[in-house]
Amino acid sequence: MRLTLLTFFTFFSFLFGYSQIKGTVVDSKDQPLAFVNVYIENTYKGTTTNEDGIYELNISKPNTYTVVFQYLGYKTVKKTISIDSFPFTLDTVLEDEEITLNEVVINSEENPANAIIRKAIEKRKENLEKIRSYKADFYSRGLIRIKDAPEKILGQEIGDLGGGLDSTRSGVIYLSETISKLEFLRPDNLKENIIASKVSGDDNGFSFNTALDVEFDLYHKTIELGNQIISPIANNAFGYYRYQLEGVFYDDKAHLINKIKVTPKRENDPVFEGFIYIVEDQWTIYAAELDVTGIQAKLPAVDKIRVTQNYSFSEENKLWTKISQNIDFKYGLFGFNGDGRFTAVYSNYDINLGLTKKDFTKEIVSFEREANKKDSVFWSSIRPVPLTDEEIKDYIKKDSIQVVRDSKTYKDSIDSVNNKFKLGNIISGYTYSNTYENWRAGFSSPLEAVAFNTVQGWNGNIGGFFMKNFDEYRRFLRINGNANYGFSDDRLRGTLSATYKFNDISRPFLSIAGGVETRQFNSSQPISRLENTVSSLFFEDNYMKLYDRSFVEASYSEEIFNGLRLFSTLSYERRKALFNTTDQVAFPEGDDVYTSNNPIDETAYGIAPFETHNIVKLNVLARINFGQKYLSYPDSKFNMNNSDYPTLVLGYEKGLASNIDDYNFDQIKARLYQSFTVSNKGRLSYNIRAGKFFNADDIAFMDFQHFNGNQTHFSRRGNYTDVFNNLGYYDLSTNDSYLEIHAEHDFNGFILSRVPLLKKLNFNLVVGAHSLATANRKPYQEFTVGLDNIGWGKWRFLRVDYVRSYQSGFISDAIVFGLKFF
């Protein structure tokens, strides 16, 4: 009964909201018009209609108002009304706009659209800077639908996606809203205080719809929408667009508006296609309807994105301001297809009010306490865009389902089905969950980690885990265990670790671990188990070099203040050399033999590269993210790396208390790295490392500074700013000073999109330079040129690079094949 009444009153409050002026906007054929701008004349108080053409305008004071209805393609309508009492109903019919082409314009020797765009480009920066700062109210709504969702993906059940699917497995899978207060200072200072947040089906959830995510300003040269999309009025826009004047019309204030069609010159360039509306004489943007494809935006899952913006003119300050924006999209990948829309409404502007940088901090989003606890009465009284029938039903359905699904009875019933142990779980792995108490435990598939190396022969892992979450995942305890058995060396090894996360603001982690394991001399694990298995068995190249490590270890990390995070590790280790125990290959032939397991001398069979010893290791790192901004959620903090600034890592490493004095050492080290877009010319990434050892003349080889090499001609790295693709894994390892530099530039179609035939392939040109300087050796360099984004359709996960290496002259070259997944 309580549930029935709750559902009824919720539905009742949706239907009879508290906004004061409401109505429906239709066209001359009585069809509802979605996203019509509705606002009070000469103010910044407004809203838009929803998909059903319904609007609600919050006006609380009885008075005489002029309400403006503005919609692209239709004549603007003004209605003056006198309100004595509320609510007040005002329905409107919009007539088609009469868009004409003047004969003088048609007969012009120059394309008239080009002349208009040139003037808009000339005034772009001036118009951009007219609004130096503002405060405003902001409303955002996000809706994502799915159509004919698969029941399984890669053999795994995907469920009903939160209860939003109907019998055809179609429906709403995400619906959320936010109400915010914005403050902005040019060029890029933005502060958003979210006073209300709502997520369908999650009464504890916080929406991730923020003003920052939809801040698309066409007055900027480029707009970050996956890729850097070139604005139709950027300084270099004529190199990318063709323009055609479709017609002109007058708005309600007698401004002459030019409707201009923009078309890409090249199919796959990062540009828009659609219409931009320019105000005559002022050369400002009146509105925009612009499309970009997933290929152009470098978003494989997206088919198309449409950005629609509308601006309003204020007689008081003679400025055009953005009052609404819609982002519509269609997507499809791995059998998931659907569409969605993110709606944004800006109102109650206070412009150029004297904000300064002192009014802003690194916190760009904050939530008021209880922002996610607002009831339906509050939302009905403040929501500027009414809900559609589909959205109302989704809220009611999912909120009702949540009451059931949060119950112990329901969660236990689901667990009882999912926790049934099957014979196949012995091979595939098994997880036991207690959803109500928020913990799970299980073991992994023993087949997932079967591998081969020349020290252990065939070996396999089986892992067990326990995970307990607290405070909605803000804290957790994780325990992992792993057992590894090598069939050739007939040795069982195992490790056990426990990690506890204390909070979700500074995110302190404490980990304790111990056990016995085989470990690569380079702790960065430059060659994977799979790569080594293939290269060993099929090519007799046993690149992986291992030693035996028995250890106990404690680690702690925490953000000390915004942008500075400390990492520390203290361990006690017993380290022992290992030797080859097998010569097994897939296709035995000839006299080829494996190299030894000694990385210092691969011909030194049976000779240990170091003496068995005990040592204490201390590692302390400080990572500084310069310019880091962050989002503050209740009891949580989400950091946003700022690509305008690099990240600096400073470290100190010490080996002490070894039973072999020569193995004690000190090392100081630093790393600087960054990745940033260069306008529309792609992305530049660099990574610089430097360090110096002290008292380290005869230290054990695993404590040397090793550099990631690659001898397999294959890579699964996303980029190559941390690897030398034509260098042996231990060729230039050092226990002295070193300087390592990597730089790579992905042109992201900037060059190849201009080359006939190649531009249709949508490949990206990537060039790189890599250098390594170590004491008492000539500097080593690599230069690379490659093609990325190779594939077909949305499946573009291949990369091919040509590498040339030099050290006192040319050494060799190589082809590297890269494989990456999005």
Coordinates of C-alpha atoms in Angstrom, one line a residue, residues 116-132 134 184 186-187 214-224 228-237 241 257 272 276-288 290 307 309-313 318-323 325 349 679:
I116 CA 29.7 37.0 -44.0
I117 CA 32.0 34.3 -42.5
R118 CA 35.1 36.5 -43.1
K119 CA 33.4 39.3 -41.1
A120 CA 32.4 36.8 -38.4
I121 CA 36.0 35.6 -38.3
E122 CA 37.3 39.1 -38.1
K123 CA 35.1 39.9 -35.1
R124 CA 35.4 36.4 -33.5
K125 CA 37.9 37.4 -30.8
E126 CA 36.2 40.7 -30.1
N127 CA 32.8 39.0 -29.7
L128 CA 34.4 36.3 -27.5
E129 CA 35.8 38.8 -25.1
K130 CA 32.7 40.9 -24.8
I131 CA 31.6 38.7 -21.9
R132 CA 34.5 38.8 -19.5
Y134 CA 29.3 36.1 -15.5
F184 CA 32.9 32.2 -15.0
R186 CA 37.6 34.4 -19.0
P187 CA 39.6 32.7 -20.3
V214 CA 29.0 20.9 -22.2
E215 CA 31.0 24.1 -22.4
F216 CA 31.3 24.3 -26.2
D217 CA 32.1 27.8 -27.3
L218 CA 32.1 28.3 -31.1
Y219 CA 34.0 31.5 -30.7
H220 CA 37.0 29.4 -29.7
K221 CA 39.2 28.2 -32.6
T222 CA 38.5 24.6 -31.7
I223 CA 35.9 22.7 -29.6
E224 CA 37.0 19.7 -27.6
Q228 CA 39.6 19.0 -31.3
I229 CA 36.8 20.1 -33.8
I230 CA 37.5 23.2 -35.8
S231 CA 35.0 26.0 -35.4
P232 CA 33.2 27.3 -38.5
I233 CA 34.5 30.8 -37.6
A234 CA 38.0 29.8 -36.6
N235 CA 40.8 31.8 -38.2
N236 CA 41.7 28.9 -40.5
A237 CA 38.2 27.8 -41.1
Y241 CA 34.8 24.4 -44.8
I257 CA 19.9 36.8 -39.5
F272 CA 31.2 20.2 -38.3
I276 CA 25.4 28.5 -38.4
Y277 CA 23.3 31.6 -38.1
I278 CA 25.1 35.0 -38.1
V279 CA 23.7 38.4 -37.1
E280 CA 24.3 41.0 -39.8
D281 CA 26.5 44.0 -38.9
Q282 CA 27.2 42.6 -35.4
W283 CA 28.6 39.3 -36.9
T284 CA 27.8 37.4 -33.8
I285 CA 26.3 33.9 -33.5
Y286 CA 22.5 33.8 -33.4
A287 CA 22.2 30.0 -33.4
A288 CA 23.9 26.8 -34.6
L290 CA 26.1 21.4 -36.3
V307 CA 25.2 20.3 -31.2
Q309 CA 22.8 26.2 -29.6
N310 CA 20.5 29.2 -29.3
Y311 CA 21.4 32.8 -28.2
S312 CA 19.3 35.6 -26.9
F313 CA 19.9 39.4 -27.2
K318 CA 23.6 44.9 -26.0
L319 CA 25.0 41.3 -25.7
W320 CA 24.1 37.9 -27.2
T321 CA 24.3 35.1 -24.6
K322 CA 23.8 31.4 -25.0
I323 CA 20.5 30.4 -23.4
Q325 CA 22.1 23.9 -25.9
Y349 CA 22.8 35.9 -16.2
S679 CA 45.2 23.2 -31.7

